[in-house]
CSV table of N, CA and C in Angstrom, one decimal:
chain,number,residue,atom,x,y,z
A,1,MET,N,42.9,12.2,-4.4
A,1,MET,CA,42.1,12.7,-4.0
A,1,MET,C,41.7,11.7,-3.1
A,2,ASN,N,42.0,12.0,-1.7
A,2,ASN,CA,41.1,11.1,-1.1
A,2,ASN,C,39.9,11.1,-0.7
A,3,HIS,N,39.1,10.4,0.3
A,3,HIS,CA,37.7,10.3,0.4
A,3,HIS,C,37.4,11.2,1.2
A,4,ASN,N,37.8,11.8,2.2
A,4,ASN,CA,37.4,12.8,3.2
A,4,ASN,C,37.4,14.1,1.9
A,5,GLN,N,38.3,14.2,1.2
A,5,GLN,CA,38.3,15.6,0.4
A,5,GLN,C,37.0,15.1,-0.8
A,6,HIS,N,37.0,13.9,-1.4
A,6,HIS,CA,36.0,14.1,-2.5
A,6,HIS,C,34.6,13.8,-1.7
A,7,PHE,N,34.4,13.6,-0.6
A,7,PHE,CA,33.1,13.7,0.0
A,7,PHE,C,32.5,15.5,0.7
A,8,GLU,N,33.8,16.3,0.7
A,8,GLU,CA,33.9,17.5,0.9
A,8,GLU,C,33.5,18.2,-0.3
A,9,HIS,N,34.2,17.5,-1.4
A,9,HIS,CA,33.7,18.4,-2.5
A,9,HIS,C,32.5,18.1,-3.1
A,10,LEU,N,31.7,16.9,-2.9
A,10,LEU,CA,30.7,16.5,-3.3
A,10,LEU,C,29.5,17.2,-2.6
A,11,LEU,N,29.7,17.7,-1.1
A,11,LEU,CA,28.6,18.0,-0.2
A,11,LEU,C,28.8,19.8,-0.7
A,12,LYS,N,30.2,20.3,-1.4
A,12,LYS,CA,29.9,21.6,-1.6
A,12,LYS,C,29.2,21.5,-3.0
A,13,ARG,N,29.4,20.5,-4.0
A,13,ARG,CA,28.9,20.8,-5.3
A,13,ARG,C,27.5,20.5,-4.5
A,14,HIS,N,27.1,19.7,-4.1
A,14,HIS,CA,25.2,19.5,-4.1
A,14,HIS,C,24.9,20.8,-3.0
A,15,GLN,N,25.6,21.8,-2.8
A,15,GLN,CA,25.1,23.0,-1.6
A,15,GLN,C,24.7,22.2,-0.3
A,16,LEU,N,25.1,21.3,0.2
A,16,LEU,CA,25.0,20.5,1.5
A,16,LEU,C,25.8,20.8,2.4
A,17,LYS,N,25.7,21.5,3.5
A,17,LYS,CA,26.8,21.9,4.8
A,17,LYS,C,27.7,20.7,4.9
A,18,ARG,N,28.9,20.8,5.0
A,18,ARG,CA,29.7,19.4,5.7
A,18,ARG,C,29.6,19.6,7.2
A,19,THR,N,29.0,18.5,7.6
A,19,THR,CA,28.7,17.7,9.2
A,19,THR,C,29.8,16.6,9.0
A,20,GLU,N,29.8,16.5,10.2
A,20,GLU,CA,30.8,15.3,10.5
A,20,GLU,C,30.2,13.8,10.2
A,21,ALA,N,28.5,14.1,10.7
A,21,ALA,CA,27.0,13.4,10.4
A,21,ALA,C,27.4,12.7,8.8
A,22,ARG,N,27.2,13.6,8.2
A,22,ARG,CA,27.4,13.5,6.6
A,22,ARG,C,28.6,12.9,6.2
A,23,LEU,N,29.7,13.6,6.7
A,23,LEU,CA,30.8,12.5,6.2
A,23,LEU,C,30.8,11.1,6.7
A,24,ARG,N,29.9,10.7,7.9
A,24,ARG,CA,30.4,9.7,8.6
A,24,ARG,C,29.4,8.4,7.7
A,25,VAL,N,28.2,9.3,7.2
A,25,VAL,CA,27.0,8.3,6.0
A,25,VAL,C,27.7,7.9,5.2
A,26,LEU,N,28.4,9.0,4.4
A,26,LEU,CA,28.9,8.6,3.0
A,26,LEU,C,30.5,7.4,3.3
A,27,GLN,N,31.3,8.0,4.3
A,27,GLN,CA,32.3,6.9,4.5
A,27,GLN,C,31.5,5.6,4.5
A,28,LEU,N,30.7,5.5,5.4
A,28,LEU,CA,30.0,4.1,5.7
A,28,LEU,C,29.6,3.1,4.6
A,29,LEU,N,28.8,4.5,3.6
A,29,LEU,CA,28.0,3.9,2.6
A,29,LEU,C,29.0,3.3,1.3
A,30,VAL,N,30.0,4.5,1.3
A,30,VAL,CA,31.7,4.0,0.5
A,30,VAL,C,31.9,2.8,0.6
A,31,ASN,N,32.4,2.4,1.7
A,31,ASN,CA,32.9,1.4,2.2
A,31,ASN,C,32.0,-0.5,2.4
A,32,LYS,N,30.5,0.1,1.5
A,32,LYS,CA,29.6,-1.1,1.6
A,32,LYS,C,29.9,-1.7,0.5
A,33,LYS,N,29.9,-2.8,0.2
A,33,LYS,CA,29.8,-3.7,-0.9
A,33,LYS,C,28.4,-3.7,-1.3
A,34,THR,N,27.5,-3.5,-0.8
A,34,THR,CA,25.7,-3.7,-0.6
A,34,THR,C,24.9,-2.3,-0.5
A,35,ALA,N,24.0,-2.5,-0.6
A,35,ALA,CA,23.2,-1.2,-0.6
A,35,ALA,C,22.7,-1.5,1.0
A,36,THR,N,22.6,-0.6,1.7
A,36,THR,CA,21.9,-0.4,3.4
A,36,THR,C,20.8,0.3,3.5
A,37,SER,N,20.2,-0.4,4.7
A,37,SER,CA,19.0,0.0,5.2
A,37,SER,C,19.8,1.3,6.0
A,38,GLN,N,18.4,1.9,6.3
A,38,GLN,CA,19.0,2.9,7.5
A,38,GLN,C,19.3,2.0,9.1
A,39,PRO,N,18.1,1.0,9.0
A,39,PRO,CA,18.8,0.5,10.6
A,39,PRO,C,19.6,-0.3,10.4
A,40,ASP,N,20.8,-0.7,9.5
A,40,ASP,CA,22.0,-1.2,9.4
A,40,ASP,C,22.6,-0.1,9.6
A,41,LEU,N,22.6,1.1,9.2
A,41,LEU,CA,23.3,2.5,9.5
A,41,LEU,C,23.1,2.8,10.9
A,42,GLU,N,22.0,2.8,11.3
A,42,GLU,CA,21.6,3.4,12.8
A,42,GLU,C,22.4,2.2,13.9
A,43,GLU,N,22.7,0.9,13.5
A,43,GLU,CA,23.7,0.0,14.6
A,43,GLU,C,25.2,0.8,14.6
A,44,VAL,N,25.9,0.9,13.2
A,44,VAL,CA,27.0,1.1,13.0
A,44,VAL,C,27.5,2.9,13.2
A,45,ILE,N,26.6,3.5,13.1
A,45,ILE,CA,26.7,5.1,13.0
A,45,ILE,C,27.0,5.4,14.5
A,46,GLY,N,26.3,5.2,15.4
A,46,GLY,CA,26.2,5.5,17.0
A,46,GLY,C,25.6,6.4,17.5
A,47,ASP,N,26.4,7.6,17.6
A,47,ASP,CA,25.5,8.7,18.0
A,47,ASP,C,24.9,9.5,17.4
A,48,VAL,N,24.7,9.4,16.2
A,48,VAL,CA,23.7,10.2,15.1
A,48,VAL,C,22.1,9.3,15.4
A,49,ASP,N,20.9,10.7,15.8
A,49,ASP,CA,20.2,9.8,16.0
A,49,ASP,C,19.1,9.9,14.7
A,50,ARG,N,18.6,8.8,14.9
A,50,ARG,CA,17.1,8.4,13.7
A,50,ARG,C,16.9,9.4,13.2
A,51,VAL,N,16.5,10.4,13.0
A,51,VAL,CA,15.6,11.8,12.8
A,51,VAL,C,16.8,12.4,11.9
A,52,THR,N,18.0,12.5,12.4
A,52,THR,CA,19.1,13.0,11.8
A,52,THR,C,19.5,11.9,10.6
A,53,LEU,N,19.6,11.0,11.2
A,53,LEU,CA,20.1,10.1,10.1
A,53,LEU,C,19.3,9.8,8.6
A,54,TYR,N,17.7,10.4,8.8
A,54,TYR,CA,16.8,10.2,7.9
A,54,TYR,C,17.0,11.4,7.3
A,55,ARG,N,17.0,12.2,7.8
A,55,ARG,CA,17.3,13.6,7.1
A,55,ARG,C,18.6,13.7,6.3
A,56,ILE,N,19.5,12.7,6.9
A,56,ILE,CA,20.9,13.4,5.9
A,56,ILE,C,20.4,12.3,4.7
A,57,LEU,N,19.9,11.0,4.9
A,57,LEU,CA,19.4,10.3,3.6
A,57,LEU,C,18.8,10.9,2.8
A,58,ASN,N,17.8,11.3,3.0
A,58,ASN,CA,16.5,12.0,2.4
A,58,ASN,C,17.1,13.3,1.7
A,59,ALA,N,18.3,14.3,2.2
A,59,ALA,CA,18.8,14.8,1.6
A,59,ALA,C,19.7,14.9,0.6
A,60,PHE,N,20.7,13.6,0.7
A,60,PHE,CA,21.6,12.7,-0.1
A,60,PHE,C,20.7,12.3,-1.4
A,61,GLU,N,19.4,11.3,-1.2
A,61,GLU,CA,18.6,10.9,-2.1
A,61,GLU,C,18.4,12.1,-3.4
A,62,GLU,N,17.9,13.2,-2.2
A,62,GLU,CA,17.1,14.5,-3.2
A,62,GLU,C,17.9,14.9,-4.1
A,63,LYS,N,19.3,15.2,-4.1
A,63,LYS,CA,20.5,15.7,-4.6
A,63,LYS,C,21.1,14.6,-5.2
A,64,GLY,N,20.6,13.4,-5.7
A,64,GLY,CA,21.3,12.4,-6.4
A,64,GLY,C,22.8,12.0,-5.6
A,65,ILE,N,23.1,12.1,-4.8
A,65,ILE,CA,24.7,11.3,-4.2
A,65,ILE,C,24.1,10.0,-3.6
A,66,ILE,N,22.9,9.9,-3.9
A,66,ILE,CA,22.6,7.9,-3.4
A,66,ILE,C,21.1,7.7,-3.8
A,67,HIS,N,21.1,6.6,-4.1
A,67,HIS,CA,19.7,6.0,-4.9
A,67,HIS,C,18.9,5.4,-3.8
A,68,LYS,N,18.0,5.0,-3.5
A,68,LYS,CA,16.7,4.1,-2.7
A,68,LYS,C,16.7,2.6,-3.8
A,69,VAL,N,16.7,2.0,-2.9
A,69,VAL,CA,16.2,0.1,-3.6
A,69,VAL,C,15.4,-0.5,-2.8
A,70,PHE,N,14.9,-0.9,-2.7
A,70,PHE,CA,14.2,-2.0,-1.7
A,70,PHE,C,14.3,-3.1,-2.2
A,71,ASP,N,14.5,-4.1,-0.7
A,71,ASP,CA,14.8,-5.3,-0.4
A,71,ASP,C,13.8,-6.0,-0.9
A,72,LEU,N,13.5,-7.5,-0.5
A,72,LEU,CA,12.5,-8.4,-0.8
A,72,LEU,C,11.6,-8.1,0.1
A,73,ASN,N,11.9,-7.5,1.7
A,73,ASN,CA,10.9,-7.3,3.1
A,73,ASN,C,9.9,-6.2,2.4
A,74,GLY,N,10.9,-5.4,1.4
A,74,GLY,CA,10.2,-3.7,1.3
A,74,GLY,C,11.4,-2.8,2.1
A,75,THR,N,11.6,-3.4,2.4
A,75,THR,CA,12.9,-2.0,3.5
A,75,THR,C,13.7,-1.3,2.1
A,76,ALA,N,13.4,0.2,2.6
A,76,ALA,CA,14.8,0.8,1.7
A,76,ALA,C,15.9,0.5,2.1
A,77,ASN,N,16.8,0.5,1.2
A,77,ASN,CA,18.1,0.7,1.1
A,77,ASN,C,18.8,1.6,0.6
A,78,TYR,N,20.1,1.9,0.7
A,78,TYR,CA,20.9,3.2,0.1
A,78,TYR,C,21.9,2.8,-0.7
A,79,ALA,N,22.1,3.4,-1.7
A,79,ALA,CA,24.1,3.1,-1.9
A,79,ALA,C,24.1,4.3,-2.5
A,80,LEU,N,25.2,4.6,-2.9
A,80,LEU,CA,26.2,5.6,-3.2
A,80,LEU,C,25.8,5.9,-5.0
A,81,CYS,N,25.4,7.0,-5.3
A,81,CYS,CA,24.7,7.0,-6.9
A,81,CYS,C,26.4,7.5,-8.3
A,82,SER,N,26.3,6.9,-9.1
A,82,SER,CA,27.5,7.3,-10.0
A,82,SER,C,27.6,9.1,-9.9
A,83,SER,N,28.6,9.3,-10.1
A,83,SER,CA,29.1,11.3,-10.2
A,83,SER,C,28.0,11.5,-10.9
A,84,ASP,N,27.3,10.9,-12.0
A,84,ASP,CA,26.8,11.7,-13.0
A,84,ASP,C,25.5,12.1,-12.3
A,85,CYS,N,24.9,11.6,-10.9
A,85,CYS,CA,23.5,12.0,-10.9
A,85,CYS,C,23.4,13.5,-10.3
A,86,ASP,N,22.3,13.8,-10.4
A,86,ASP,CA,22.0,15.1,-9.4
A,86,ASP,C,20.7,15.0,-9.3
A,87,GLU,N,20.5,16.4,-8.7
A,87,GLU,CA,19.0,16.4,-8.2
A,87,GLU,C,18.0,16.3,-9.4
A,88,HIS,N,18.2,16.8,-10.2
A,88,HIS,CA,17.2,16.2,-11.5
A,88,HIS,C,17.0,15.2,-12.2
A,89,HIS,N,18.1,14.2,-12.3
A,89,HIS,CA,18.2,12.7,-12.8
A,89,HIS,C,19.1,11.7,-11.9
A,90,HIS,N,18.6,10.8,-11.6
A,90,HIS,CA,19.4,9.7,-11.0
A,90,HIS,C,19.7,8.7,-12.5
A,91,HIS,N,21.0,8.0,-12.2
A,91,HIS,CA,21.0,7.2,-13.4
A,91,HIS,C,21.8,6.0,-12.7
A,92,ASP,N,20.5,5.4,-12.0
A,92,ASP,CA,20.6,4.2,-11.3
A,92,ASP,C,19.8,3.2,-12.0
A,93,GLU,N,20.0,3.2,-13.5
A,93,GLU,CA,18.9,2.2,-14.4
A,93,GLU,C,20.4,1.0,-14.3
A,94,HIS,N,20.5,0.8,-13.1
A,94,HIS,CA,21.4,-0.8,-13.2
A,94,HIS,C,20.7,-1.7,-12.7
A,95,LEU,N,21.1,-3.0,-12.2
A,95,LEU,CA,20.4,-3.7,-11.8
A,95,LEU,C,20.4,-4.5,-10.9
A,96,HIS,N,19.4,-4.3,-9.5
A,96,HIS,CA,19.9,-4.7,-8.3
A,96,HIS,C,19.8,-6.1,-7.8
A,97,PHE,N,20.5,-6.7,-7.3
A,97,PHE,CA,20.3,-8.2,-7.0
A,97,PHE,C,19.9,-8.3,-5.8
A,98,ASN,N,18.8,-8.8,-5.3
A,98,ASN,CA,18.4,-9.8,-4.4
A,98,ASN,C,19.1,-10.9,-3.9
A,99,CYS,N,19.5,-11.0,-3.1
A,99,CYS,CA,20.0,-12.7,-2.3
A,99,CYS,C,19.1,-13.1,-1.6
A,100,THR,N,18.4,-14.3,-1.8
A,100,THR,CA,17.4,-14.9,-0.9
A,100,THR,C,18.1,-15.4,0.3
A,101,ASN,N,19.3,-15.8,0.2
A,101,ASN,CA,19.9,-16.0,1.5
A,101,ASN,C,20.2,-15.2,2.4
A,102,CYS,N,21.2,-14.3,2.1
A,102,CYS,CA,21.6,-13.4,2.9
A,102,CYS,C,20.8,-11.9,3.2
A,103,LYS,N,20.0,-12.1,2.1
A,103,LYS,CA,18.8,-10.7,2.2
A,103,LYS,C,19.8,-9.3,1.8
A,104,ASN,N,21.0,-9.5,1.4
A,104,ASN,CA,22.0,-8.4,0.8
A,104,ASN,C,21.3,-7.8,-0.7
A,105,VAL,N,21.6,-6.4,-0.5
A,105,VAL,CA,21.2,-5.9,-1.8
A,105,VAL,C,22.5,-5.6,-2.6
A,106,TYR,N,22.5,-5.9,-4.2
A,106,TYR,CA,23.4,-5.8,-4.8
A,106,TYR,C,23.0,-4.9,-5.6
A,107,CYS,N,24.1,-3.5,-6.1
A,107,CYS,CA,24.0,-2.8,-7.5
A,107,CYS,C,25.0,-3.3,-8.1
A,108,LEU,N,24.3,-3.6,-9.6
A,108,LEU,CA,25.2,-4.7,-10.8
A,108,LEU,C,25.2,-3.3,-11.7
A,109,ASP,N,26.1,-2.6,-11.3
A,109,ASP,CA,26.4,-1.7,-12.4
A,109,ASP,C,26.8,-1.4,-13.7
A,110,GLU,N,27.9,-3.0,-13.8
A,110,GLU,CA,28.5,-3.3,-14.9
A,110,GLU,C,27.5,-3.6,-15.7
A,111,MET,N,26.3,-4.4,-15.1
A,111,MET,CA,25.6,-4.6,-16.6
A,111,MET,C,24.6,-3.8,-17.4
A,112,ASP,N,24.6,-4.2,-18.7
A,112,ASP,CA,24.5,-3.5,-19.5
A,112,ASP,C,22.5,-3.6,-19.5
A,113,MET,N,21.9,-2.7,-19.4
A,113,MET,CA,21.1,-2.9,-19.3
A,113,MET,C,20.3,-2.3,-20.7
A,114,PRO,N,18.8,-3.2,-21.5
A,114,PRO,CA,18.2,-2.7,-22.5
A,114,PRO,C,17.6,-1.6,-22.4
A,115,PRO,N,17.3,-1.0,-23.9
A,115,PRO,CA,16.9,0.4,-23.9
A,115,PRO,C,15.2,0.2,-23.7
A,116,ILE,N,14.6,1.2,-23.0
A,116,ILE,CA,13.1,0.9,-23.1
A,116,ILE,C,12.6,1.8,-23.7
A,117,ILE,N,11.4,1.0,-24.7
A,117,ILE,CA,10.8,1.9,-25.3
A,117,ILE,C,9.5,1.7,-25.3
A,118,LEU,N,8.7,3.0,-25.0
A,118,LEU,CA,7.2,3.3,-23.9
A,118,LEU,C,6.5,3.7,-24.9
A,119,PRO,N,5.1,3.2,-25.1
A,119,PRO,CA,4.2,3.6,-26.1
A,119,PRO,C,4.1,4.5,-26.4
A,120,ALA,N,3.7,5.7,-27.2
A,120,ALA,CA,3.2,6.9,-27.6
A,120,ALA,C,2.6,7.4,-26.2
A,121,GLY,N,2.4,8.5,-25.6
A,121,GLY,CA,2.2,8.7,-24.4
A,121,GLY,C,2.0,8.8,-23.1
A,122,PHE,N,3.0,7.8,-22.7
A,122,PHE,CA,3.5,7.2,-21.5
A,122,PHE,C,5.2,8.5,-21.5
A,123,LYS,N,5.2,8.2,-20.0
A,123,LYS,CA,6.6,9.1,-19.6
A,123,LYS,C,7.2,8.6,-18.2
A,124,LEU,N,8.6,8.5,-18.9
A,124,LEU,CA,9.6,7.3,-17.9
A,124,LEU,C,9.8,8.7,-16.9
A,125,GLU,N,9.5,8.1,-15.8
A,125,GLU,CA,10.0,8.9,-15.0
A,125,GLU,C,11.1,8.2,-13.9
A,126,LYS,N,11.2,6.8,-13.5
A,126,LYS,CA,11.8,6.3,-13.0
A,126,LYS,C,11.7,5.1,-13.4
A,127,LEU,N,13.0,4.2,-13.3
A,127,LEU,CA,12.9,2.9,-13.8
A,127,LEU,C,13.8,2.0,-12.8
A,128,SER,N,13.3,1.1,-12.7
A,128,SER,CA,14.0,0.1,-11.6
A,128,SER,C,13.5,-1.2,-12.4
A,129,PHE,N,15.1,-2.2,-12.0
A,129,PHE,CA,15.6,-3.3,-12.3
A,129,PHE,C,15.8,-4.0,-11.1
A,130,SER,N,15.3,-5.4,-11.3
A,130,SER,CA,16.0,-6.0,-9.9
A,130,SER,C,15.5,-7.6,-10.3
A,131,ALA,N,16.5,-8.2,-9.7
A,131,ALA,CA,16.3,-9.5,-9.7
A,131,ALA,C,17.0,-10.6,-8.4
A,132,THR,N,16.2,-11.6,-8.1
A,132,THR,CA,16.5,-12.6,-7.2
A,132,THR,C,16.9,-13.8,-7.3
A,133,GLY,N,17.9,-14.0,-6.0
A,133,GLY,CA,18.5,-15.2,-6.5
A,133,GLY,C,19.8,-15.5,-6.0
A,134,LEU,N,20.9,-16.1,-5.8
A,134,LEU,CA,21.9,-16.3,-4.4
A,134,LEU,C,23.0,-15.7,-4.9
A,135,CYS,N,23.4,-14.8,-4.4
A,135,CYS,CA,24.6,-14.1,-4.6
A,135,CYS,C,26.2,-15.1,-4.9
A,136,PRO,N,27.3,-14.6,-5.3
A,136,PRO,CA,28.4,-15.9,-5.2
A,136,PRO,C,28.5,-16.5,-4.0
A,137,LYS,N,28.9,-16.1,-2.8
A,137,LYS,CA,29.2,-16.6,-1.6
A,137,LYS,C,27.6,-17.4,-0.9
A,138,CYS,N,26.9,-16.8,-1.1
A,138,CYS,CA,25.6,-17.9,-0.9
A,138,CYS,C,25.5,-19.0,-1.7
A,139,ALA,N,25.5,-19.0,-3.2
A,139,ALA,CA,25.8,-19.9,-3.9
A,139,ALA,C,27.1,-21.1,-3.8
A,140,ASN,N,28.2,-20.5,-3.2
A,140,ASN,CA,29.0,-21.6,-3.3
A,140,ASN,C,29.0,-22.3,-1.7
A,141,LYS,N,28.3,-22.3,-1.0
A,141,LYS,CA,28.1,-22.5,0.4
A,141,LYS,C,27.4,-24.4,0.4
């Protein structure tokens, strides 16, 4: 299945209308090796206005298609979720690595995260793991 077919299936599964703008956002996100901010997407997406892009990102996050992670400046960045995510539960409990040099945010899905056991009475709703340092590209400069 090619990307477009996968994206169309993804939109249908999450009961979202297939639009060229939604397909373009998904294509841009799948091609990125890092999480991407809305302003960065605005620069490369071209003719999709800011409000439409905001609505697309919001709908994708609500449906569990993408997840939001904040960079060192507090800017929201977006990355595709795993296929296990849905509107009721995001499975994005992986390490988010913020490079202090290039400012990119990386989702390190392959890292095993420790189980979190909360004291009695606490109810976990969202979990975020983040680390800062230098990415391999910046560390080798």
